[in-house]
Short mmCIF file of C-alpha atoms in Angstrom, two decimals:
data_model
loop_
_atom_site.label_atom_id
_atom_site.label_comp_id
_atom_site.label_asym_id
_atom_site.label_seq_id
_atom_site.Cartn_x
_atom_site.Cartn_y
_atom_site.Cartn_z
CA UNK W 1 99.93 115.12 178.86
CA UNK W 2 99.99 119.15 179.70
CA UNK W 3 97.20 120.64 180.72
CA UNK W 4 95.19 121.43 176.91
CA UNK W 5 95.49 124.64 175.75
CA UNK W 6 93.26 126.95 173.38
CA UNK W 7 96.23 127.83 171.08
CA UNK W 8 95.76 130.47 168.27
CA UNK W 9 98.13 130.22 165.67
CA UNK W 10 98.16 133.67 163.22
CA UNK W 11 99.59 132.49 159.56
CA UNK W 12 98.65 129.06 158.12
CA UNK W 13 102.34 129.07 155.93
CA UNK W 14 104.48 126.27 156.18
CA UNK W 15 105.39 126.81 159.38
CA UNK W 16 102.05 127.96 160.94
CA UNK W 17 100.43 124.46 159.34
CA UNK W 18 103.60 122.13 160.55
CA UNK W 19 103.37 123.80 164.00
CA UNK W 20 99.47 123.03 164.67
CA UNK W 21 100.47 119.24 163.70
CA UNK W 22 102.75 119.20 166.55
CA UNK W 23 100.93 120.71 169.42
CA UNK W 24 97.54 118.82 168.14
CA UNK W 25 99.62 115.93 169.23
CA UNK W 26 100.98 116.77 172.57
CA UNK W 27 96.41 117.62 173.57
CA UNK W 28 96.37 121.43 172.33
CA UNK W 29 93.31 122.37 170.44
CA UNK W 30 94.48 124.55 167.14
CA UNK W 31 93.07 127.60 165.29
CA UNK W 32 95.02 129.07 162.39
CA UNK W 33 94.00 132.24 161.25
CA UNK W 34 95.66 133.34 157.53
CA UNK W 35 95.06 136.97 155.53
CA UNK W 36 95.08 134.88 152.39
CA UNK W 37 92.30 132.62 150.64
CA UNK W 38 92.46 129.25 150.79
CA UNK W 39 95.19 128.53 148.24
CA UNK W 40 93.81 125.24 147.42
CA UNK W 41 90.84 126.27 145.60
CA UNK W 42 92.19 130.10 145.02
CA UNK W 43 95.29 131.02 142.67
CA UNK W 44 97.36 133.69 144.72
CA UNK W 45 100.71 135.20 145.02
CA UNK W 46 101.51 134.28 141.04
CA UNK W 47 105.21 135.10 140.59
CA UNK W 48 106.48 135.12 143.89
CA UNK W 49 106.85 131.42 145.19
CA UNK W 50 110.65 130.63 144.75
CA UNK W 51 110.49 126.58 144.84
CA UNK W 52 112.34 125.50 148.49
CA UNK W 53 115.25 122.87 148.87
CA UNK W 54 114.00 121.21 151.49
CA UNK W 55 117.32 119.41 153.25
CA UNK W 56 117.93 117.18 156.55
CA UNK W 57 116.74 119.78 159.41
CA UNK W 58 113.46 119.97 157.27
CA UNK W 59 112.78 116.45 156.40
CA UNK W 60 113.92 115.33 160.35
CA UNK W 61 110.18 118.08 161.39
CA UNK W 62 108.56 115.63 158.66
CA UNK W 63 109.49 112.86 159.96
CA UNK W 64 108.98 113.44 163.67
CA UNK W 65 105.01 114.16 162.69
CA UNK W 66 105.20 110.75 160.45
CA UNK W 67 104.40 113.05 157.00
CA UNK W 68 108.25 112.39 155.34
CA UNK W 69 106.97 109.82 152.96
CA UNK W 70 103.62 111.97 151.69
CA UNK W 71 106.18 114.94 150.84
CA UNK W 72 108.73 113.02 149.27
CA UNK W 73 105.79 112.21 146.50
CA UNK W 74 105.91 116.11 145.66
CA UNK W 75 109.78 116.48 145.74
CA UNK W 76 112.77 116.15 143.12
CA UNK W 77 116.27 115.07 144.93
CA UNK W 78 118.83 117.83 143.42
CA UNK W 79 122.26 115.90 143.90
CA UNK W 80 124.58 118.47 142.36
CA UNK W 81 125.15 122.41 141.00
CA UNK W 82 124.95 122.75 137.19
CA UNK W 83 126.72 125.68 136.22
CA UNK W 84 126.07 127.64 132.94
CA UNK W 85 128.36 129.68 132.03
CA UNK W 86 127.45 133.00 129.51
CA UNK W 87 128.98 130.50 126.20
CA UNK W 88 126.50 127.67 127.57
CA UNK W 89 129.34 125.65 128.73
CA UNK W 90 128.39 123.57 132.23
CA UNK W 91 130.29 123.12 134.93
CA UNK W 92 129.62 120.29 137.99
CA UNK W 93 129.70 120.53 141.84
CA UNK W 94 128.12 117.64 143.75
CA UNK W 95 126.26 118.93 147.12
CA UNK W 96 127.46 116.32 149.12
CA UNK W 97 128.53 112.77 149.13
CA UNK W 98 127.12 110.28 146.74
CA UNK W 99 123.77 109.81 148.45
CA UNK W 100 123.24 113.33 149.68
CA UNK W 101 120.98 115.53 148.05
CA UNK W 102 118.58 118.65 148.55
CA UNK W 103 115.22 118.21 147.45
CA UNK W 104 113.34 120.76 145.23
CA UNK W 105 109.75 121.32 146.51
CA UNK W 106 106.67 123.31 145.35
CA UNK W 107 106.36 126.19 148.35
CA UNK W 108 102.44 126.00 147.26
CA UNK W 109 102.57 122.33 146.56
CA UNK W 110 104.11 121.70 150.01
CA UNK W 111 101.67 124.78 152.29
CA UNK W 112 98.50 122.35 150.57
CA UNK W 113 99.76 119.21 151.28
CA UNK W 114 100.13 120.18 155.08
CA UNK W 115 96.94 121.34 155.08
CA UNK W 116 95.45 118.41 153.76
CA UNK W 117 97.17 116.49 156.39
CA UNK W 118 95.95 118.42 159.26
CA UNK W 119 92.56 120.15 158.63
CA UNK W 120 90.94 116.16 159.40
CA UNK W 121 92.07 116.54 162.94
CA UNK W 122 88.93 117.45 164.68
CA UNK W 123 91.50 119.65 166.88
CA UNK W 124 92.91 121.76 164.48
CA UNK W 125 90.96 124.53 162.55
CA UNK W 126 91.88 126.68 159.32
CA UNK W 127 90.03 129.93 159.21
CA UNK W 128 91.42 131.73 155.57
CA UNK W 129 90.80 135.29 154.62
CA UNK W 130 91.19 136.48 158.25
CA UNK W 131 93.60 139.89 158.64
CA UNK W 132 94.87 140.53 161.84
CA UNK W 133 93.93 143.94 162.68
CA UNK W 134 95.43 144.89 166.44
CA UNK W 135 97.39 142.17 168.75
CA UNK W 136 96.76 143.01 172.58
CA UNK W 137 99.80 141.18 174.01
CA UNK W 138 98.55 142.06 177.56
CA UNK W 139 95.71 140.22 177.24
CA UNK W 140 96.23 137.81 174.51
CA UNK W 141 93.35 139.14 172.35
CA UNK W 142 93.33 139.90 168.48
CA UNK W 143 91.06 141.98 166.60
CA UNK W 144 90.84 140.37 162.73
CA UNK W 145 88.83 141.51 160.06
CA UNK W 146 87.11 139.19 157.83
CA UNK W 147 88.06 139.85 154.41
CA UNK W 148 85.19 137.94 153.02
CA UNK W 149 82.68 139.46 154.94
CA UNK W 150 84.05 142.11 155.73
CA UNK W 151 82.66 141.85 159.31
CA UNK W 152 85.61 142.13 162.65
CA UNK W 153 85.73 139.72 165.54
CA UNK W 154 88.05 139.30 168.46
CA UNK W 155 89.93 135.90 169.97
CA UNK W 156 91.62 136.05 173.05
CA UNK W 157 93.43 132.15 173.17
CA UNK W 158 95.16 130.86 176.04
CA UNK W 159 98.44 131.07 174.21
CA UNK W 160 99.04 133.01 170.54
CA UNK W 161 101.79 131.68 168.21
CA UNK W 162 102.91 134.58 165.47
CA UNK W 163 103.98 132.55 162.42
CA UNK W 164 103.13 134.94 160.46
CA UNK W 165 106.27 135.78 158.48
CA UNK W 166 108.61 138.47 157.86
CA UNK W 167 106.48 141.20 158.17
CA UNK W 168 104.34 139.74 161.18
CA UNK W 169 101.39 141.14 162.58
CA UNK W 170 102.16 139.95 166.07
CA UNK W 171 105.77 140.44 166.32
CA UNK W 172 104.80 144.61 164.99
CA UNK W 173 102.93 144.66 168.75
CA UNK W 174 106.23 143.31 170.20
CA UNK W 175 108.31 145.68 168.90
CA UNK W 176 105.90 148.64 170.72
CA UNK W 177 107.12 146.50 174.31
CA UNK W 178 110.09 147.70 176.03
CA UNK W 179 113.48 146.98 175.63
CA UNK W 180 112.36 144.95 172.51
CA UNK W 181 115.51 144.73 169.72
CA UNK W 182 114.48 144.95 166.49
CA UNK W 183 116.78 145.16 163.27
CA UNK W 184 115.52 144.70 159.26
CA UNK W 185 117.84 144.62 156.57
CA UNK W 186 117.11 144.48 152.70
CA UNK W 187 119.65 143.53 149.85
CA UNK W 188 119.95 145.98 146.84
CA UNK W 189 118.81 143.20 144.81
CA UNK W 190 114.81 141.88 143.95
CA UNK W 191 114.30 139.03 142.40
CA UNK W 192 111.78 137.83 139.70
CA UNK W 193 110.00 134.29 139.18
CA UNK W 194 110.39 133.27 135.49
CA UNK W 195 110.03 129.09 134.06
CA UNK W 196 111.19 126.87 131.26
CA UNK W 197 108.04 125.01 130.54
CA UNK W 198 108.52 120.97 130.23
CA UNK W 199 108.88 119.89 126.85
CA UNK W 200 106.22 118.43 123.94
CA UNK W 201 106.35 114.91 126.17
CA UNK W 202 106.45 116.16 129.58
CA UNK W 203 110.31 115.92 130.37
CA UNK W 204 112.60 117.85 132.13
CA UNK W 205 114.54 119.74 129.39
CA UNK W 206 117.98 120.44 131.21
CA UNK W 207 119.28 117.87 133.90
CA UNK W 208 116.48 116.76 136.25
CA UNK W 209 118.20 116.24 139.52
CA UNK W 210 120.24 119.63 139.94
CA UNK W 211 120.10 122.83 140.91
CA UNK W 212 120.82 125.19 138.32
CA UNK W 213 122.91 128.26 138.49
CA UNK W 214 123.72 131.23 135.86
CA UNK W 215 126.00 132.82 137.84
CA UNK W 216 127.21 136.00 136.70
CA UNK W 217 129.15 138.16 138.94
CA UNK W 218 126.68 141.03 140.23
CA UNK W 219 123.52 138.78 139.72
CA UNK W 220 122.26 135.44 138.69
CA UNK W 221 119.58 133.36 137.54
CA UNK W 222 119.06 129.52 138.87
CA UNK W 223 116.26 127.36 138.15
CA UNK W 224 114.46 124.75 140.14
CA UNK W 225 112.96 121.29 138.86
CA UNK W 226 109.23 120.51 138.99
CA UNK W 227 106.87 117.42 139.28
CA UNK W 228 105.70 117.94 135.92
CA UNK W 229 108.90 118.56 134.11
CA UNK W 230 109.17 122.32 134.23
CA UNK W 231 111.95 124.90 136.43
CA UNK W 232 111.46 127.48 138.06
CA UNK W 233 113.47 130.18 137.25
CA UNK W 234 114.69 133.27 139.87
CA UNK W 235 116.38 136.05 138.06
CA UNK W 236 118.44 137.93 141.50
CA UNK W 237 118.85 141.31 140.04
CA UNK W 238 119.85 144.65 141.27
CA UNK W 239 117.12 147.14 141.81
CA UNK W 240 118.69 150.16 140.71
CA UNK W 241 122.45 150.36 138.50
CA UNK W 242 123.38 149.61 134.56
CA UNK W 243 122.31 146.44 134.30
CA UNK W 244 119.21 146.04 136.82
CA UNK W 245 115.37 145.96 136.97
CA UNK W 246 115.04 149.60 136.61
CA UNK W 247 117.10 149.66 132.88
CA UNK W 248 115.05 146.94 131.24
CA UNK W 249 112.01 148.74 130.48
CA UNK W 250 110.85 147.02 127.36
CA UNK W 251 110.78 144.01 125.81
CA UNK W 252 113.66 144.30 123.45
CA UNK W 253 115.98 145.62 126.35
CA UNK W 254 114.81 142.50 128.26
CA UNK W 255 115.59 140.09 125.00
CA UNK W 256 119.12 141.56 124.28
CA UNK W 257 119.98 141.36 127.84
CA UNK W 258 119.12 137.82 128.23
CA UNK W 259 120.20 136.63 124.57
CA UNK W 260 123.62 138.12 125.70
CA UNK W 261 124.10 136.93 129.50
CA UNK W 262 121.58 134.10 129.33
CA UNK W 263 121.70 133.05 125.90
CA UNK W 264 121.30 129.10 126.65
CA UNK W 265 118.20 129.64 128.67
CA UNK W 266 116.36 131.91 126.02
CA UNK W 267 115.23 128.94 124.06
CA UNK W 268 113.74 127.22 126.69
CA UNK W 269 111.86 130.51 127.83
CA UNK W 270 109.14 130.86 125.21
CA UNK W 271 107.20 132.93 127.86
CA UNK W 272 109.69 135.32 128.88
CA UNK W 273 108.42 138.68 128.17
CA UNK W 274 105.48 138.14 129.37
CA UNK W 275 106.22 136.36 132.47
CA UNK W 276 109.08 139.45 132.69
CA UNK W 277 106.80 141.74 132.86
CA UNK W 278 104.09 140.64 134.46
CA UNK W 279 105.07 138.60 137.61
CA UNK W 280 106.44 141.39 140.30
CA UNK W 281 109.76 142.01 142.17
CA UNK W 282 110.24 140.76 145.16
CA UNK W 283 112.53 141.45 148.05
CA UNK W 284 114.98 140.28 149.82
CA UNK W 285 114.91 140.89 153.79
CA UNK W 286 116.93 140.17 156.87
CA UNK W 287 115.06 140.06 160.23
CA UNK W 288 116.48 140.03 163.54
CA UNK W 289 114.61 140.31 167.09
CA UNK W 290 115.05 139.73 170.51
CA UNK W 291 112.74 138.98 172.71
CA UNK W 292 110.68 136.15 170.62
CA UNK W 293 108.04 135.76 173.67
CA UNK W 294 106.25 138.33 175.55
CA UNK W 295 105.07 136.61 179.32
CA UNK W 296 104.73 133.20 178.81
CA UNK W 297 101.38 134.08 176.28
CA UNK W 298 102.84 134.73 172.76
CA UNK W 299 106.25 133.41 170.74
CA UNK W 300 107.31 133.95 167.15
CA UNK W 301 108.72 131.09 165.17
CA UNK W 302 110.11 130.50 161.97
CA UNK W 303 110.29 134.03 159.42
CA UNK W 304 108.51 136.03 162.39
CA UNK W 305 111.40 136.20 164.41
CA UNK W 306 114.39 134.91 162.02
CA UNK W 307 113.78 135.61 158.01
CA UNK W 308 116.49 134.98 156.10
CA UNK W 309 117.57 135.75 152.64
CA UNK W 310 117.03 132.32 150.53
CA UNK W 311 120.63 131.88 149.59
CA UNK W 312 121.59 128.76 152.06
CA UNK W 313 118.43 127.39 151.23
CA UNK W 314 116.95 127.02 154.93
CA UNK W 315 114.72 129.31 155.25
CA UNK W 316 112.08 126.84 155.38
CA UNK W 317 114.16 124.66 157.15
CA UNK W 318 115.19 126.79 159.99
CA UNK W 319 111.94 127.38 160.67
CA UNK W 320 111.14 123.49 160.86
CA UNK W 321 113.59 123.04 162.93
CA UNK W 322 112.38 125.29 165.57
CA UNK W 323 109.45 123.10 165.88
CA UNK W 324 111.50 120.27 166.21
CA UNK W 325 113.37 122.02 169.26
CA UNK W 326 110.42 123.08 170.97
CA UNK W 327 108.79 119.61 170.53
CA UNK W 328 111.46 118.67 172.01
CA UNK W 329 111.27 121.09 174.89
CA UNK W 330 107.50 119.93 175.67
CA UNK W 331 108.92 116.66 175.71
CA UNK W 332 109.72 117.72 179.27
CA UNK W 333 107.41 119.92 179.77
CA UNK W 334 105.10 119.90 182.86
CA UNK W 335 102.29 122.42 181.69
CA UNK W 336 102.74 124.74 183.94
CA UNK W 337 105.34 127.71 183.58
CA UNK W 338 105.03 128.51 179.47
CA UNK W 339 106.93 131.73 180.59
CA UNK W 340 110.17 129.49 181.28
CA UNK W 341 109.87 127.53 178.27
CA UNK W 342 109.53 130.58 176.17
CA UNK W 343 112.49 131.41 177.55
CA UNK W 344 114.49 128.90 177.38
CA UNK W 345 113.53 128.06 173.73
CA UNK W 346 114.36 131.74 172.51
CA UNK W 347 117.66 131.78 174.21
CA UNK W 348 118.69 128.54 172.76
CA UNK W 349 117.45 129.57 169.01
CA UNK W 350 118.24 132.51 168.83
CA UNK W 351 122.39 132.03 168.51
CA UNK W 352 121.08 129.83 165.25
CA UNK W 353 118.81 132.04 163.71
CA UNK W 354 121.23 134.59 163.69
CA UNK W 355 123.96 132.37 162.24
CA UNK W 356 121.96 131.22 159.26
CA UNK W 357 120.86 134.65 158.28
CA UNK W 358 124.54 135.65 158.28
CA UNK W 359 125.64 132.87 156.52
CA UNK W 360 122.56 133.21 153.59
CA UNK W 361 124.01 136.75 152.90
CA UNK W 362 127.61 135.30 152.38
CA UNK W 363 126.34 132.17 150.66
CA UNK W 364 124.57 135.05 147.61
CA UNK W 365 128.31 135.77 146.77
CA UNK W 366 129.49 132.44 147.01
CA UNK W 367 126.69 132.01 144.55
CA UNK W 368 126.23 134.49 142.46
CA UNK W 369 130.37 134.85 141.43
CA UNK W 370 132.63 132.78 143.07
CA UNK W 371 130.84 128.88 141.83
CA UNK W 372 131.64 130.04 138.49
CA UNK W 373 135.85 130.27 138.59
CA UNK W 374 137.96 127.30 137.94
CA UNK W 375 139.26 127.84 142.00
CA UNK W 376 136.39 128.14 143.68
CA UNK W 377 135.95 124.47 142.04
CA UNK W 378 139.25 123.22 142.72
CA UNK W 379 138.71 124.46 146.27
CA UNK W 380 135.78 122.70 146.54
CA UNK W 381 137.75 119.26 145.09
CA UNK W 382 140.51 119.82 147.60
CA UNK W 383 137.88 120.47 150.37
CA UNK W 384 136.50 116.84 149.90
CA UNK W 385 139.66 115.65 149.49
CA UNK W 386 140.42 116.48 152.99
CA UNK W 387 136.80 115.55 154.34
CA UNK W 388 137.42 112.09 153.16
CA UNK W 389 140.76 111.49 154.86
CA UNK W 390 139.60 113.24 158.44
CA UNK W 391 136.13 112.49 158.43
CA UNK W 392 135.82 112.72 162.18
CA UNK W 393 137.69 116.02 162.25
CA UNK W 394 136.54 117.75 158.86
CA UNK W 395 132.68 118.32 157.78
CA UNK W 396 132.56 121.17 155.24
CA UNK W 397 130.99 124.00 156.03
CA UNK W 398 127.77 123.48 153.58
CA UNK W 399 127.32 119.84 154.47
CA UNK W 400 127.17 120.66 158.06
CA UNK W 401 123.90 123.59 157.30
CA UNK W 402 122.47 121.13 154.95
CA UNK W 403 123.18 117.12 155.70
CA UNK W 404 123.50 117.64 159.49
CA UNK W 405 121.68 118.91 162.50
CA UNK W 406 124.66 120.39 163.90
CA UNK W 407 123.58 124.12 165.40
CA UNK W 408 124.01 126.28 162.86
CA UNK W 409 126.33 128.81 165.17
CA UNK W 410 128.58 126.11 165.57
CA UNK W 411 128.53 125.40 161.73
CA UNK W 412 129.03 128.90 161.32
CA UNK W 413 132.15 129.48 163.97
CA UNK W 414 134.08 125.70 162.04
CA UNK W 415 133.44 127.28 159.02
CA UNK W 416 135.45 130.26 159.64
CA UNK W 417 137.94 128.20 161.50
CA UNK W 418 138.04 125.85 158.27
CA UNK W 419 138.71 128.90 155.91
CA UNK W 420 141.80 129.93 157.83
CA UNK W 421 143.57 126.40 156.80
CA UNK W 422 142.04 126.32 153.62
CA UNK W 423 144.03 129.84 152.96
CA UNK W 424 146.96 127.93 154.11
CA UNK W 425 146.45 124.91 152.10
CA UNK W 426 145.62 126.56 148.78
CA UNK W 427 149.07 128.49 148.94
CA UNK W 428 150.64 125.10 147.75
CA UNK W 429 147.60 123.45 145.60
CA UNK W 430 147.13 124.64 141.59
CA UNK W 431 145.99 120.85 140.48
CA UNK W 432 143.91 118.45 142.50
CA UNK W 433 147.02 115.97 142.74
CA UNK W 434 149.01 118.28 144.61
CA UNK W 435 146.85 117.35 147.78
CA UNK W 436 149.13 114.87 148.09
CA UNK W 437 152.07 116.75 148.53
CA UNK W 438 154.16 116.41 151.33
CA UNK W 439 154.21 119.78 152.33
CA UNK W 440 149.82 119.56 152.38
CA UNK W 441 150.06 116.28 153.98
CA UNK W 442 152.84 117.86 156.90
CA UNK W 443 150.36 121.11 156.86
CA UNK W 444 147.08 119.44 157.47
CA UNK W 445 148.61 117.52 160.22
CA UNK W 446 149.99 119.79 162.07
CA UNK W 447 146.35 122.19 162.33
CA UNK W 448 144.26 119.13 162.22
CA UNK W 449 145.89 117.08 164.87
CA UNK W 450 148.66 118.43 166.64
CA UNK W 451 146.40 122.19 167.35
CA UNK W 452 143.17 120.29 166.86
CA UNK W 453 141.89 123.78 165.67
CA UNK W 454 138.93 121.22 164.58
CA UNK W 455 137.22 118.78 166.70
CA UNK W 456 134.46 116.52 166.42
CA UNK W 457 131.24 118.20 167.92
CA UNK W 458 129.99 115.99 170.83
CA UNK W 459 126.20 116.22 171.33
#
């Protein structure tokens, strides 16, 4: 047991409320402090929550705190893409092997149900409606106003965790440190949280268990399941151009848009125009820092040091699985030199962070355009195809992000390797039996064995 600790925690998210679970268990006593009202008995942030596929690096954080079980109640397994294209016709891609699947999770449902989990541990305290004012990294101490009250108040803990997202409060008095990189990027492209309501009897009224895509090019729409039968719907738009938030401007713009692009959906969206326009836009940002620590007293984790665009789906997940690592660290940890571990857990993340974020941005094209051509799918058939006969050598690229725990640099570094003989292979593929050509057998071969451009990662 290290020496217990008077740990402030600013932003009681997903990862802020995960986080105090873990170091409540290694002896720490835990005070969150979030801008926002208690979201179980207040209704904010309408139109903004875009549902999270929670995936293996996620549910492993769940596990490790013994809450996998009380989650899975609130979650729908997605096993495969349904793709929709602009006649209504689907399409199919499976997400992994038989049993694999990403699950579809409330972001609200899943922030409560942490909460309700923790706030009994007499060592962990929630304090809502709390902003952050001024973040003294010298001396640890934080000015917050009470939004309730209105009245201000200062904490100075022994150590101060900033999980307090992509526009953090904490890492903003980092950035005014020396020698401190900082680099934000934003997509030309909001999006906009829209549903299909369950039907009369409470069922799901497109297939359950996927994730669905209307992928069309320059933007797309995909939907999410829900508990109680309904999707959520994200509309990825451009901000500015022809066809783009700022050209629909009323409601029979937004109906003759959708009824021509969308026109299976429109049915099932009795609530459209108003949803449309009434929920807001939302953006779309790329963080990267470096430092994450500032002397062994303060660290950023999860979208405070590493937000990523939501196309790879581990947003959430990356930032679970930095708890995991650094639960790991403390593992070892003797209490004494936080500086070190800092240190050491930064270095080791931060390869990963930046990986994932580059791989979300490439994973909105693969998305948005390339899921709907005949070759991206016969890719994908030939891909699994060779995953199945080399399954030591050969882990796609999206099943190592998703199914694996593999770092996410070296995911990212096979993955371009894997392209390169993909290239090669497709040069002599135009039906799924040509795989077993002699000429794709001979090719495979000779880069999968002979070069072993691929190898099994050893841990």
């Amino acid at each position: 047991m290290t020496e217990k600790k008077n740990i402030a925690i600013m932003g009681a998210g997903l990862v802020g409320s995960l986080l105090s679970l873990y170091l409540a268990r290694r002896g720490h006593k835990i005070d969150l402090y979030e801008r926002r009202p208690d979201l179980r008995t207040t209704i904010i942030d309408v139109g903004r929550s875009i549902n999270l596929a929670l995936s293996d690096r996620g549910w492993r954080a769940l596990k490790g705190i013994g809450i996998e079980e009380e989650v899975r109640k609130v979650s729908i397994p997605m096993r495969r893409r349904v793709m929709h294209d602009e006649q209504g016709n689907l399409t199919f891609q499976p997400y992994g092997k038989e049993e694999q699947a990403i699950y579809s999770v409330s972001r609200g449902g899943l922030n409560m149900a942490l909460m309700n989990l923790s706030e009994p541990n007499p060592d962990i305290a929630y304090h809502f409606s709390r902003q952050a004012l001024d973040v003294n990294l010298r001396t640890n101490e934080v000015q917050l106003r009470n939004l309730t009250s209105g009245e201000s108040e200062t904490i100075q803990p022994d150590l101060l965790f900033g999980a307090d997202g992509a526009f953090s409060v904490v890492r903003g008095a980092m950035q005014k440190t020396e020698r401190f990189n900082y680099e934000q990027h934003y997509l030309e492209y909001g999006y906009k949280e829209l549903t299909i309501p369950a039907t009369a009897d409470g069922g799901w009224p497109i297939e359950k268990n996927a994730l669905h895509i209307w992928p069309r090019g320059n933007y797309m729409m995909i939907a999410l399941p829900n508990i109680d039968g309904s999707f959520t719907c994200t509309l990825f738009f451009p901000y500015e151009g022809e066809r783009s938030f700022a050209n629909i401007k009323s409601e029979a713009d937004l109906l003759n848009f959708f009824n021509e692009v969308f026109p299976d959906a429109v049915p099932l969206m009795p609530e459209l125009a108003n949803e449309y326009f009434e929920n807001p836009v939302g953006s779309l940002v790329t963080v990267k820092c470096f430092p994450w620590s500032y002397e062994g007293k303060s660290l950023l984790i999860g979208d405070a040091s590493h937000a990523v665009v939501p196309f790879y789906g581990q947003g959430m997940n990356a930032g679970f699985e930095d708890i995991t690592v650094l639960d790991q660290m403390l593992e070892s940890f003797d209490g004494e030199n936080w500086e070190e571990l800092f240190d050491k857990f930064e270095r080791r993340r931060k390869p990963n962070a930046d990986a994932i974020a580059d791989l979300a941005v490439m994973n909105f094209i693969e998305m948005r355009d390339k899921v709907a051509k005949p070759s991206f799918l016969l890719r994908k058939k030939i891909e699994g195809k060779i995953s199945e006969q080399y399954p030591d050598i050969w882990i796609p690229l999206y099943a190592m992000v998703t199914f694996t725990d593999l770092p996410y640099s070296y995911a990212m570094e096979t993955g371009l390797k894997q392209e390169e003989i993909m290239k090669k292979v497709m040069k002599h593929v135009k039906t799924v039996e040509d795989y077993n050509r002699p000429e794709v057998q001979q090719l495979l071969e000779k880069q999968l064995i002979q070069k072993e451009k691929l190898k099994k990662y050893k841990r």
